[in-house]
mmCIF file of C-alpha atoms in Angstrom:
data_model
loop_
_atom_site.group_PDB
_atom_site.id
_atom_site.type_symbol
_atom_site.label_atom_id
_atom_site.label_comp_id
_atom_site.label_asym_id
_atom_site.label_seq_id
_atom_site.Cartn_x
_atom_site.Cartn_y
_atom_site.Cartn_z
ATOM 1 C CA MET J 13 175.082 -266.134 22.852
ATOM 2 C CA THR J 14 172.396 -266.184 20.169
ATOM 3 C CA VAL J 15 172.065 -263.634 17.391
ATOM 4 C CA VAL J 16 169.015 -262.156 19.119
ATOM 5 C CA ASP J 17 170.962 -261.763 22.367
ATOM 6 C CA ARG J 18 173.876 -260.137 20.527
ATOM 7 C CA VAL J 19 171.565 -257.648 18.831
ATOM 8 C CA ALA J 20 169.972 -256.785 22.181
ATOM 9 C CA VAL J 21 173.389 -256.212 23.772
ATOM 10 C CA ASP J 22 174.557 -254.051 20.861
ATOM 11 C CA ARG J 23 171.386 -251.972 21.071
ATOM 12 C CA ALA J 24 171.831 -251.512 24.808
ATOM 13 C CA GLU J 25 175.447 -250.397 24.373
ATOM 14 C CA LEU J 26 174.439 -247.987 21.637
ATOM 15 C CA ALA J 27 171.648 -246.561 23.789
ATOM 16 C CA ARG J 28 174.029 -246.019 26.715
ATOM 17 C CA ALA J 29 176.543 -244.329 24.422
ATOM 18 C CA ALA J 30 173.836 -242.049 23.032
ATOM 19 C CA LEU J 31 172.676 -241.132 26.529
ATOM 20 C CA ALA J 32 176.245 -240.402 27.649
ATOM 21 C CA HIS J 33 176.744 -238.165 24.622
ATOM 22 C CA ALA J 34 173.486 -236.344 25.342
ATOM 23 C CA GLU J 35 174.586 -235.845 28.949
ATOM 24 C CA LEU J 36 177.826 -234.286 27.767
ATOM 25 C CA ARG J 37 176.008 -231.911 25.445
ATOM 26 C CA THR J 38 173.560 -230.794 28.140
ATOM 27 C CA GLY J 39 176.127 -230.440 30.924
ATOM 28 C CA VAL J 40 174.776 -233.292 33.047
ATOM 29 C CA ARG J 41 178.112 -235.106 32.733
ATOM 30 C CA THR J 42 181.564 -233.522 32.579
ATOM 31 C CA SER J 43 184.316 -234.562 30.191
ATOM 32 C CA ALA J 44 186.355 -235.940 33.097
ATOM 33 C CA SER J 45 183.557 -238.172 34.344
ATOM 34 C CA ALA J 46 182.867 -239.326 30.801
ATOM 35 C CA ALA J 47 186.512 -240.323 30.394
ATOM 36 C CA MET J 48 186.431 -242.258 33.671
ATOM 37 C CA SER J 49 183.229 -243.988 32.561
ATOM 38 C CA ALA J 50 184.861 -244.990 29.298
ATOM 39 C CA VAL J 51 187.739 -246.635 31.190
ATOM 40 C CA THR J 52 185.567 -248.551 33.655
ATOM 41 C CA SER J 53 182.827 -249.709 31.290
ATOM 42 C CA ALA J 54 182.713 -251.820 28.165
ATOM 43 C CA ALA J 55 183.412 -250.013 24.944
ATOM 44 C CA ALA J 56 180.273 -248.763 23.262
ATOM 45 C CA PRO J 57 179.794 -247.746 19.628
ATOM 46 C CA ALA J 58 180.730 -244.187 18.831
ATOM 47 C CA VAL J 59 177.873 -241.765 18.358
ATOM 48 C CA ALA J 60 178.091 -239.042 15.782
ATOM 49 C CA SER J 61 177.972 -235.562 17.256
ATOM 50 C CA ASP J 62 176.824 -233.675 14.205
ATOM 51 C CA VAL J 63 173.216 -232.606 14.004
ATOM 52 C CA THR J 64 173.021 -232.491 10.213
ATOM 53 C CA PRO J 65 172.087 -235.938 8.878
ATOM 54 C CA ALA J 66 174.235 -237.710 6.362
ATOM 55 C CA ALA J 67 173.306 -237.845 2.696
ATOM 56 C CA THR J 68 170.653 -240.417 1.845
ATOM 57 C CA SER J 69 171.043 -241.590 -1.722
ATOM 58 C CA GLY J 70 169.381 -238.522 -3.173
ATOM 59 C CA ARG J 71 166.245 -238.713 -1.039
ATOM 60 C CA ALA J 72 164.624 -235.424 -0.153
ATOM 61 C CA SER J 73 164.173 -234.355 3.459
ATOM 62 C CA ASP J 74 160.501 -235.381 3.258
ATOM 63 C CA ASP J 75 159.002 -238.562 1.911
ATOM 64 C CA PRO J 76 157.926 -238.452 -1.748
ATOM 65 C CA ALA J 77 154.432 -237.105 -2.242
ATOM 66 C CA GLY J 78 151.843 -239.753 -1.681
ATOM 67 C CA GLU J 79 154.124 -242.174 0.197
ATOM 68 C CA ALA J 80 151.942 -243.882 2.784
ATOM 69 C CA TRP J 81 152.888 -244.754 6.347
ATOM 70 C CA GLY J 82 152.060 -248.322 5.437
ATOM 71 C CA GLY J 83 153.666 -248.192 1.985
ATOM 72 C CA ALA J 84 155.777 -251.191 2.974
ATOM 73 C CA ALA J 85 154.532 -254.206 4.796
ATOM 74 C CA ALA J 86 154.685 -254.038 8.564
ATOM 75 C CA GLY J 87 158.065 -255.249 9.781
ATOM 76 C CA ALA J 88 159.731 -254.639 6.389
ATOM 77 C CA SER J 89 161.890 -251.699 7.509
ATOM 78 C CA VAL J 90 165.596 -251.954 6.667
ATOM 79 C CA HIS J 91 166.287 -250.840 10.261
ATOM 80 C CA GLY J 92 164.651 -253.886 11.801
ATOM 81 C CA PRO J 93 161.154 -254.931 12.798
ATOM 82 C CA ASP J 94 158.593 -252.254 13.494
ATOM 83 C CA LEU J 95 157.547 -251.677 17.087
ATOM 84 C CA ARG J 96 154.471 -253.259 18.624
ATOM 85 C CA VAL J 97 151.811 -251.111 20.289
ATOM 86 C CA ALA J 98 149.186 -252.032 22.876
ATOM 87 C CA ASP J 99 145.847 -253.373 21.700
ATOM 88 C CA GLU J 100 144.016 -250.338 23.135
ATOM 89 C CA VAL J 101 145.769 -247.929 20.741
ATOM 90 C CA ARG J 102 146.619 -250.145 17.782
ATOM 91 C CA HIS J 103 143.739 -248.819 15.696
ATOM 92 C CA LEU J 104 145.167 -245.290 15.878
ATOM 93 C CA LEU J 105 148.200 -246.114 13.724
ATOM 94 C CA PRO J 106 148.216 -247.191 10.077
ATOM 95 C CA GLY J 107 149.285 -250.812 10.089
ATOM 96 C CA GLY J 108 148.810 -251.032 13.847
ATOM 97 C CA VAL J 109 152.531 -250.535 14.605
ATOM 98 C CA LEU J 110 155.085 -247.806 15.214
ATOM 99 C CA ARG J 111 157.017 -247.719 11.967
ATOM 100 C CA ARG J 112 160.743 -247.190 12.404
ATOM 101 C CA GLY J 113 161.940 -243.870 11.034
ATOM 102 C CA ARG J 114 158.509 -242.246 11.300
ATOM 103 C CA THR J 115 157.388 -239.247 13.341
ATOM 104 C CA VAL J 116 154.197 -239.191 15.414
ATOM 105 C CA THR J 117 152.746 -236.151 17.185
ATOM 106 C CA VAL J 118 150.580 -236.744 20.275
ATOM 107 C CA THR J 119 148.823 -233.814 21.940
ATOM 108 C CA GLY J 120 146.291 -233.570 24.729
ATOM 109 C CA SER J 121 147.116 -236.680 26.766
ATOM 110 C CA ARG J 122 150.252 -237.939 28.493
ATOM 111 C CA ALA J 123 148.441 -241.228 29.135
ATOM 112 C CA LEU J 124 148.041 -241.760 25.394
ATOM 113 C CA LEU J 125 151.696 -240.863 24.853
ATOM 114 C CA LEU J 126 152.816 -243.535 27.313
ATOM 115 C CA ALA J 127 150.336 -246.092 25.998
ATOM 116 C CA LEU J 128 151.800 -245.768 22.501
ATOM 117 C CA VAL J 129 155.324 -246.703 23.603
ATOM 118 C CA ALA J 130 154.628 -249.132 26.464
ATOM 119 C CA ALA J 131 154.438 -252.322 24.402
ATOM 120 C CA ALA J 132 157.652 -251.504 22.530
ATOM 121 C CA SER J 133 159.394 -250.867 25.842
ATOM 122 C CA ASP J 134 158.115 -254.174 27.198
ATOM 123 C CA ASP J 135 159.508 -255.907 24.095
ATOM 124 C CA GLY J 136 163.006 -254.534 24.803
ATOM 125 C CA ALA J 137 163.053 -251.151 23.062
ATOM 126 C CA TRP J 138 164.883 -248.214 24.636
ATOM 127 C CA VAL J 139 162.888 -245.019 25.171
ATOM 128 C CA ALA J 140 164.246 -241.525 25.872
ATOM 129 C CA ALA J 141 162.128 -238.550 26.959
ATOM 130 C CA VAL J 142 163.594 -235.101 26.277
ATOM 131 C CA GLY J 143 162.039 -231.870 27.524
ATOM 132 C CA LEU J 144 159.265 -233.610 29.476
ATOM 133 C CA PRO J 145 159.928 -232.710 33.141
ATOM 134 C CA GLU J 146 156.317 -233.466 34.055
ATOM 135 C CA LEU J 147 156.601 -237.096 32.953
ATOM 136 C CA GLY J 148 156.371 -239.189 36.127
ATOM 137 C CA LEU J 149 158.126 -242.501 36.645
ATOM 138 C CA VAL J 150 155.174 -243.997 38.502
ATOM 139 C CA ALA J 151 152.830 -243.095 35.640
ATOM 140 C CA ALA J 152 155.277 -244.550 33.122
ATOM 141 C CA ALA J 153 155.611 -247.800 35.079
ATOM 142 C CA GLU J 154 151.852 -248.122 35.502
ATOM 143 C CA ALA J 155 151.441 -247.656 31.750
ATOM 144 C CA GLY J 156 153.812 -250.567 31.147
ATOM 145 C CA VAL J 157 157.054 -248.732 30.326
ATOM 146 C CA VAL J 158 160.121 -250.604 31.598
ATOM 147 C CA LEU J 159 162.028 -248.083 33.717
ATOM 148 C CA GLU J 160 165.367 -249.870 33.217
ATOM 149 C CA ARG J 161 165.163 -248.858 29.550
ATOM 150 C CA LEU J 162 163.809 -245.336 30.030
ATOM 151 C CA ALA J 163 166.168 -242.336 29.850
ATOM 152 C CA LEU J 164 165.038 -238.890 31.005
ATOM 153 C CA VAL J 165 166.505 -235.548 29.923
ATOM 154 C CA PRO J 166 164.014 -233.158 31.584
ATOM 155 C CA ASP J 167 165.612 -229.859 30.523
ATOM 156 C CA PRO J 168 168.174 -230.139 27.698
ATOM 157 C CA GLY J 169 168.806 -226.375 27.605
ATOM 158 C CA ILE J 170 170.401 -224.660 24.634
ATOM 159 C CA ASP J 171 171.982 -227.894 23.397
ATOM 160 C CA ALA J 172 168.608 -229.525 22.831
ATOM 161 C CA PRO J 173 169.108 -230.102 19.069
ATOM 162 C CA ALA J 174 172.414 -231.906 19.623
ATOM 163 C CA ALA J 175 171.043 -233.920 22.555
ATOM 164 C CA VAL J 176 168.016 -235.109 20.572
ATOM 165 C CA ALA J 177 170.209 -235.917 17.574
ATOM 166 C CA ALA J 178 172.533 -238.017 19.742
ATOM 167 C CA LEU J 179 169.617 -239.960 21.191
ATOM 168 C CA LEU J 180 168.144 -240.564 17.745
ATOM 169 C CA ASP J 181 171.391 -242.341 16.885
ATOM 170 C CA GLY J 182 171.126 -244.952 19.621
ATOM 171 C CA VAL J 183 167.609 -245.172 21.070
ATOM 172 C CA ASP J 184 164.588 -246.912 19.562
ATOM 173 C CA VAL J 185 161.991 -244.275 20.557
ATOM 174 C CA VAL J 186 162.646 -240.615 21.391
ATOM 175 C CA LEU J 187 159.902 -238.524 23.018
ATOM 176 C CA VAL J 188 160.329 -234.767 22.579
ATOM 177 C CA GLY J 189 158.372 -232.351 24.768
ATOM 178 C CA ALA J 190 157.697 -228.640 24.939
ATOM 179 C CA ARG J 191 160.795 -227.898 27.054
ATOM 180 C CA THR J 192 162.986 -228.695 24.046
ATOM 181 C CA ALA J 193 163.991 -225.444 22.347
ATOM 182 C CA LEU J 194 164.032 -226.159 18.617
ATOM 183 C CA THR J 195 163.758 -224.036 15.507
ATOM 184 C CA ASP J 196 161.831 -225.109 12.420
ATOM 185 C CA ALA J 197 165.148 -225.936 10.757
ATOM 186 C CA ASP J 198 166.110 -228.104 13.751
ATOM 187 C CA ARG J 199 162.831 -229.996 13.466
ATOM 188 C CA ARG J 200 163.361 -230.677 9.769
ATOM 189 C CA ARG J 201 166.872 -231.989 10.379
ATOM 190 C CA LEU J 202 165.805 -234.152 13.308
ATOM 191 C CA LEU J 203 162.867 -235.586 11.362
ATOM 192 C CA ALA J 204 165.257 -236.560 8.567
ATOM 193 C CA ARG J 205 167.742 -237.980 11.062
ATOM 194 C CA ALA J 206 165.060 -240.132 12.692
ATOM 195 C CA ARG J 207 164.167 -241.543 9.280
ATOM 196 C CA GLU J 208 167.812 -242.324 8.500
ATOM 197 C CA ARG J 209 168.523 -243.987 11.832
ATOM 198 C CA GLY J 210 165.258 -245.925 11.962
ATOM 199 C CA THR J 211 164.219 -244.286 15.227
ATOM 200 C CA VAL J 212 160.608 -243.525 16.112
ATOM 201 C CA LEU J 213 160.260 -239.824 16.956
ATOM 202 C CA VAL J 214 157.225 -238.951 19.088
ATOM 203 C CA THR J 215 156.527 -235.281 19.801
ATOM 204 C CA THR J 216 154.063 -233.554 22.121
ATOM 205 C CA THR J 217 154.008 -230.270 20.199
ATOM 206 C CA PRO J 218 153.132 -229.515 16.567
ATOM 207 C CA TRP J 219 155.866 -230.792 14.262
ATOM 208 C CA SER J 220 155.827 -230.011 10.557
ATOM 209 C CA GLY J 221 156.173 -233.172 8.505
ATOM 210 C CA ALA J 222 154.871 -235.590 11.134
ATOM 211 C CA HIS J 223 153.468 -238.707 9.504
ATOM 212 C CA VAL J 224 150.665 -239.154 12.060
ATOM 213 C CA VAL J 225 149.109 -236.510 14.329
ATOM 214 C CA LEU J 226 146.924 -237.648 17.244
ATOM 215 C CA ASP J 227 144.998 -234.958 19.121
ATOM 216 C CA ALA J 228 143.309 -236.372 22.237
ATOM 217 C CA THR J 229 140.447 -234.945 24.285
ATOM 218 C CA ALA J 230 139.296 -236.420 27.593
ATOM 219 C CA ALA J 231 135.825 -237.943 27.206
ATOM 220 C CA GLY J 232 135.239 -239.412 30.648
ATOM 221 C CA TRP J 233 136.257 -241.801 33.387
ATOM 222 C CA SER J 234 134.775 -245.000 34.755
ATOM 223 C CA GLY J 235 135.181 -247.168 37.819
ATOM 224 C CA ALA J 236 134.663 -244.692 40.653
ATOM 225 C CA SER J 237 131.212 -246.161 41.386
ATOM 226 C CA ALA J 238 129.829 -243.042 43.056
ATOM 227 C CA GLY J 239 132.829 -242.819 45.358
ATOM 228 C CA ALA J 240 132.794 -246.456 46.471
ATOM 229 C CA GLY J 241 135.624 -247.642 44.198
ATOM 230 C CA TRP J 242 138.545 -246.256 42.206
ATOM 231 C CA LEU J 243 139.095 -245.066 38.649
ATOM 232 C CA ARG J 244 139.683 -248.004 36.325
ATOM 233 C CA GLU J 245 139.435 -246.582 32.805
ATOM 234 C CA GLN J 246 139.920 -243.326 30.955
ATOM 235 C CA ARG J 247 138.051 -242.634 27.732
ATOM 236 C CA LEU J 248 139.578 -240.387 25.089
ATOM 237 C CA ASP J 249 138.299 -238.957 21.831
ATOM 238 C CA VAL J 250 141.223 -238.918 19.403
ATOM 239 C CA GLU J 251 141.334 -237.072 16.099
ATOM 240 C CA ARG J 252 143.868 -238.464 13.635
ATOM 241 C CA THR J 253 145.411 -236.494 10.794
ATOM 242 C CA GLY J 254 148.687 -236.831 8.933
ATOM 243 C CA ARG J 255 150.250 -236.976 5.535
ATOM 244 C CA GLY J 256 150.863 -239.505 2.823
ATOM 245 C CA GLY J 257 148.538 -242.454 3.242
ATOM 246 C CA THR J 258 147.339 -241.542 6.741
ATOM 247 C CA THR J 259 143.555 -241.368 6.635
ATOM 248 C CA ALA J 260 141.960 -238.699 8.797
ATOM 249 C CA GLY J 261 139.336 -239.799 11.276
ATOM 250 C CA ARG J 262 138.025 -239.747 14.837
ATOM 251 C CA PHE J 263 138.434 -242.664 17.221
ATOM 252 C CA GLU J 264 137.512 -243.623 20.745
ATOM 253 C CA VAL J 265 140.235 -244.975 23.009
ATOM 254 C CA VAL J 266 139.724 -246.664 26.373
ATOM 255 C CA LEU J 267 142.884 -246.806 28.479
ATOM 256 C CA PRO J 268 142.991 -249.029 31.576
ATOM 257 C CA LEU J 269 144.282 -247.245 34.668
ATOM 258 C CA GLY J 270 146.594 -249.168 36.964
ATOM 259 C CA ALA J 271 145.898 -252.491 35.260
ATOM 260 C CA ARG J 272 149.563 -252.990 34.377
ATOM 261 C CA GLY J 273 150.908 -250.934 37.258
ATOM 262 C CA THR J 274 148.961 -252.878 39.873
ATOM 263 C CA ALA J 275 150.697 -256.057 38.806
ATOM 264 C CA ALA J 276 154.078 -254.328 38.583
ATOM 265 C CA TRP J 277 153.949 -252.674 41.997
ATOM 266 C CA ALA J 278 152.158 -255.364 44.015
ATOM 267 C CA ALA J 279 154.276 -257.109 46.658
ATOM 268 C CA PRO J 280 155.041 -260.766 45.814
ATOM 269 C CA VAL J 281 153.152 -263.408 47.776
ATOM 270 C CA ARG J 282 154.994 -266.525 48.944
ATOM 271 C CA PRO J 283 153.382 -269.825 47.956
ATOM 272 C CA ASP J 284 153.442 -270.977 51.584
ATOM 273 C CA ALA J 285 152.009 -267.742 52.948
ATOM 274 C CA GLN J 286 148.940 -268.235 55.101
ATOM 275 C CA VAL J 287 145.850 -266.345 54.135
ATOM 276 C CA PRO J 288 144.495 -264.544 57.185
ATOM 277 C CA THR J 289 141.059 -265.708 58.190
ATOM 278 C CA ALA J 290 138.334 -263.380 59.260
ATOM 279 C CA ARG J 291 137.653 -263.271 62.965
ATOM 280 C CA PRO J 292 134.179 -264.346 64.027
ATOM 281 C CA ALA J 293 131.897 -261.531 64.979
ATOM 282 C CA PRO J 294 131.540 -261.162 68.761
ATOM 283 C CA ALA J 295 128.335 -262.512 70.242
ATOM 284 C CA ALA J 296 125.690 -259.946 70.919
ATOM 285 C CA ARG J 297 125.710 -258.764 74.499
ATOM 286 C CA PRO J 298 122.493 -259.213 76.517
ATOM 287 C CA ASP J 299 120.552 -256.158 77.427
ATOM 288 C CA LEU J 300 121.521 -254.745 80.817
ATOM 289 C CA ARG J 301 118.852 -253.850 83.314
ATOM 290 C CA VAL J 302 119.111 -251.827 86.476
ATOM 291 C CA VAL J 303 118.105 -253.914 89.526
ATOM 292 C CA VAL J 304 116.966 -251.924 92.567
#
């Protein structure tokens, strides 16, 4: 087993442990079933249950004033390489990547939310969605998210802070939606925890301290061809704000619809399969006349 394979296995075990811990905190899994799972599965790294992050060498809960998203070179994070994003949305992020330990807020478009994390998922990253019951699996798959590495916690209930904290410990990207009941103090602690653990935190509601804020507005659709075809692209106007070195601006984004999903959901074709041939059009019948 190569070093890369070992790292991938360790990350998968850590993600499963984080998900199991989140299930315990939200009541999805009982203590008895968790114990049985621990006996029948390979041992996974322990996940801390506290919500308050550990001390960080004297660093404040927020980045120092003026610290830019791209203050370090892309891929230079101590937590590992930064996460790739699709070409269609790369220009929205400073450095063109999802920096580990950073927080991004995306409002106005679930399609944009999925597009931001699809490439990372395809590269092997684990993604968890908390408090997003409206997030559909078909939409996620069509956007390019790998469902085998997608964990859903639709309604975390009153233990939302602990569930999100557990997932931040073992998952590469955590999406947090409106159905996650958090106080301002919870958000500050979780933002700091994401930075410590090197996890990308993506929120769909305003989040104080977010490094990048993307507010999307639908600008139009293309491909319907006056009813003769189907929608192929969605155009969005995106306003970017943030803190540190994030430059404010407005951008246009064109997201392909079904381009990745069509390939993912299409039935495989055997090499020896015969292509059906069109039947010849029937010969025109002669005019019939009444003979008296």
